Amino acid sequence: MSTAVPQAAPSSKPQRASFWVRELPFSLVLILTILGVAYTSFSKQPIIGYWEILAPIIGLVCIANGWASAADNATRLRLITTQALHWLAFLVVMNLLLLPGVQRVFTASSTGLAVFTLLTLGTFTAGVHILSWQICLLGLIMALGIPAIAWIENSALIVALIAASAQGIVAVFWWHWRAKHV
């Protein structure tokens, strides 16, 4: 007589945790991008150094993302080399925008927007090179930030009025709810 030991069903929690751990670098880059866009939009100051720091971070995320699909050391070395050259090229072009002759043509705001546009293009093309839908999606989300920066800069008064109206509506509903429950 054989006794079969029942096997426990695989738990879904570790799989969820591993999904969140896998997506964490993309989420962090997205949060850093949103913070940079928000700062640029509201301060009206270019934060070129911020984008120059974010570029190598995105490069490292690309390398980490492509590492698992690299079969051997030669493929991994190629991945590192192509990503390093890719991001170095974008950093060089970003810094070309900071040359004094270029700065006479561009305003500080347009320089910051141009650098962010280059970072966006670099992110999307890096995603295409390593065949990563997450990096491509990150580039597309960053691309949505380009018109958002321009729109927020041009309509700061409208944004402030909408925010004040929303706060007023929330305050009225809160006051009404509180009056009912007291």
Coordinates of C-alpha atoms in Angstrom, one line a residue:
M1 CA 0.0 0.0 0.0
S2 CA 1.5 3.3 -1.0
T3 CA 0.7 6.5 0.6
A4 CA 0.8 9.6 -1.5
V5 CA 1.9 12.7 0.2
P6 CA -0.4 15.6 -0.9
Q7 CA 1.5 18.4 -2.4
A8 CA 0.7 21.9 -1.4
A9 CA -0.7 24.2 -4.0
P10 CA 1.8 26.8 -5.1
S11 CA 1.2 30.0 -3.3
S12 CA 0.4 33.1 -5.3
K13 CA 2.1 35.5 -2.9
P14 CA 5.7 34.8 -3.9
Q15 CA 4.7 35.2 -7.5
R16 CA 3.1 38.6 -6.8
A17 CA 6.2 39.6 -4.8
S18 CA 8.5 38.6 -7.6
F19 CA 6.4 40.5 -10.1
W20 CA 6.6 43.7 -7.9
V21 CA 10.3 43.1 -7.4
R22 CA 10.8 42.7 -11.2
E23 CA 8.9 45.9 -11.9
L24 CA 10.4 48.0 -9.1
P25 CA 13.3 49.4 -11.2
F26 CA 10.8 50.6 -13.9
S27 CA 8.6 52.1 -11.3
L28 CA 11.4 53.9 -9.6
V29 CA 12.6 55.4 -12.9
L30 CA 9.0 56.4 -13.7
I31 CA 8.6 58.1 -10.3
L32 CA 12.0 59.9 -10.8
T33 CA 10.8 61.0 -14.2
I34 CA 7.4 62.3 -12.9
L35 CA 9.2 64.1 -10.1
G36 CA 11.6 65.7 -12.6
V37 CA 8.7 66.7 -14.9
A38 CA 6.8 68.2 -12.0
Y39 CA 9.8 70.1 -10.7
T40 CA 10.5 71.4 -14.2
S41 CA 6.9 72.4 -14.8
F42 CA 6.4 74.3 -11.5
S43 CA 9.8 75.8 -11.0
K44 CA 10.3 76.8 -14.7
Q45 CA 14.0 76.0 -14.1
P46 CA 15.8 73.4 -16.2
I47 CA 17.2 70.6 -14.2
I48 CA 19.7 69.3 -16.7
G49 CA 22.0 67.7 -14.1
Y50 CA 19.0 65.7 -12.9
W51 CA 18.3 64.3 -16.4
E52 CA 22.1 63.7 -16.9
I53 CA 22.0 61.5 -13.7
L54 CA 18.8 59.8 -14.7
A55 CA 20.3 58.7 -18.1
P56 CA 22.9 56.3 -16.6
I57 CA 20.3 55.1 -14.1
I58 CA 18.0 54.2 -17.0
G59 CA 21.0 52.6 -18.8
L60 CA 21.6 50.4 -15.7
V61 CA 17.9 49.4 -15.6
C62 CA 18.2 48.5 -19.3
I63 CA 21.2 46.3 -18.6
A64 CA 19.5 44.6 -15.7
N65 CA 16.5 44.0 -17.8
G66 CA 18.4 42.5 -20.7
W67 CA 20.8 40.5 -18.4
A68 CA 18.5 37.5 -18.0
S69 CA 18.0 37.1 -21.7
A70 CA 21.7 37.3 -22.4
A71 CA 22.8 33.7 -22.9
D72 CA 26.6 33.9 -22.2
N73 CA 29.3 36.3 -21.2
A74 CA 29.9 37.5 -24.7
T75 CA 26.3 38.5 -25.1
R76 CA 26.3 40.2 -21.7
L77 CA 29.5 42.1 -22.6
R78 CA 27.8 43.2 -25.8
L79 CA 24.7 44.3 -23.8
I80 CA 26.8 46.4 -21.5
T81 CA 28.9 47.9 -24.3
T82 CA 25.9 48.8 -26.5
Q83 CA 24.0 50.4 -23.6
A84 CA 27.1 52.3 -22.4
L85 CA 27.7 53.7 -25.9
H86 CA 24.0 54.4 -26.4
W87 CA 23.7 56.4 -23.2
L88 CA 27.1 58.1 -23.7
A89 CA 26.0 59.3 -27.1
F90 CA 22.8 60.8 -25.6
L91 CA 24.8 62.4 -22.8
V92 CA 27.2 64.0 -25.3
V93 CA 24.2 65.5 -27.3
M94 CA 22.6 66.7 -24.0
N95 CA 25.8 68.5 -23.1
L96 CA 26.1 70.0 -26.6
L97 CA 22.9 71.8 -25.8
L98 CA 24.7 73.5 -22.9
L99 CA 27.4 75.0 -25.1
P100 CA 27.4 78.8 -24.9
G101 CA 26.6 79.3 -28.6
V102 CA 23.6 77.1 -28.2
Q103 CA 22.5 78.8 -25.0
R104 CA 22.3 82.1 -26.9
V105 CA 19.6 80.6 -29.1
F106 CA 17.7 78.5 -26.5
T107 CA 16.1 79.8 -23.3
A108 CA 16.6 78.0 -20.1
S109 CA 13.2 76.5 -20.3
S110 CA 13.6 75.3 -23.9
T111 CA 17.0 73.8 -23.0
G112 CA 15.5 71.8 -20.2
L113 CA 12.7 70.6 -22.4
A114 CA 15.1 69.6 -25.2
V115 CA 17.3 67.6 -22.8
F116 CA 14.2 65.8 -21.4
T117 CA 13.1 65.1 -25.0
L118 CA 16.5 63.6 -25.7
L119 CA 16.3 61.4 -22.6
T120 CA 12.8 60.3 -23.7
L121 CA 14.1 59.3 -27.1
G122 CA 17.1 57.6 -25.6
T123 CA 14.8 55.6 -23.3
F124 CA 12.5 54.4 -26.0
T125 CA 15.3 53.5 -28.4
A126 CA 17.1 51.6 -25.6
G127 CA 13.9 49.6 -25.0
V128 CA 13.7 48.8 -28.7
H129 CA 17.4 47.6 -28.8
I130 CA 17.0 45.3 -25.8
L131 CA 13.4 44.3 -26.9
S132 CA 11.9 45.4 -23.6
W133 CA 8.3 46.5 -23.6
Q134 CA 8.7 47.9 -20.1
I135 CA 11.5 50.3 -21.2
C136 CA 9.6 51.2 -24.4
L137 CA 6.5 51.9 -22.3
L138 CA 8.6 54.0 -20.0
G139 CA 9.8 56.0 -23.0
L140 CA 6.2 56.5 -24.2
I141 CA 5.1 57.7 -20.7
M142 CA 8.1 60.1 -20.7
A143 CA 7.0 61.3 -24.1
L144 CA 3.6 62.2 -22.6
G145 CA 5.5 64.4 -20.2
I146 CA 6.9 66.6 -22.9
P147 CA 3.5 68.2 -23.9
A148 CA 2.5 68.1 -20.2
I149 CA 5.5 70.3 -19.3
A150 CA 4.6 72.8 -22.0
W151 CA 0.9 72.7 -21.2
I152 CA 1.5 73.2 -17.4
E153 CA 3.9 76.1 -18.1
N154 CA 1.4 77.8 -20.4
S155 CA -1.7 77.2 -18.2
A156 CA -0.4 77.4 -14.7
L157 CA -3.3 79.8 -13.8
I158 CA -5.9 77.3 -15.1
V159 CA -4.2 74.4 -13.1
A160 CA -4.2 76.6 -10.0
L161 CA -8.0 77.4 -10.5
I162 CA -8.8 73.8 -11.1
A163 CA -6.9 72.7 -7.9
A164 CA -8.6 75.4 -5.8
S165 CA -12.0 74.4 -7.2
A166 CA -11.4 70.8 -6.4
Q167 CA -10.3 71.7 -2.9
G168 CA -13.4 73.8 -2.4
I169 CA -15.7 71.0 -3.6
V170 CA -13.9 68.5 -1.3
A171 CA -14.3 70.9 1.6
V172 CA -18.0 71.4 1.0
F173 CA -18.6 67.6 0.8
W174 CA -16.5 67.1 4.0
W175 CA -18.4 69.8 5.8
H176 CA -21.8 68.4 4.7
W177 CA -20.7 64.8 5.7
R178 CA -19.5 66.0 9.0
A179 CA -22.7 67.9 9.7
K180 CA -24.7 64.8 9.1
H181 CA -22.7 62.6 11.4
V182 CA -22.4 65.0 14.3

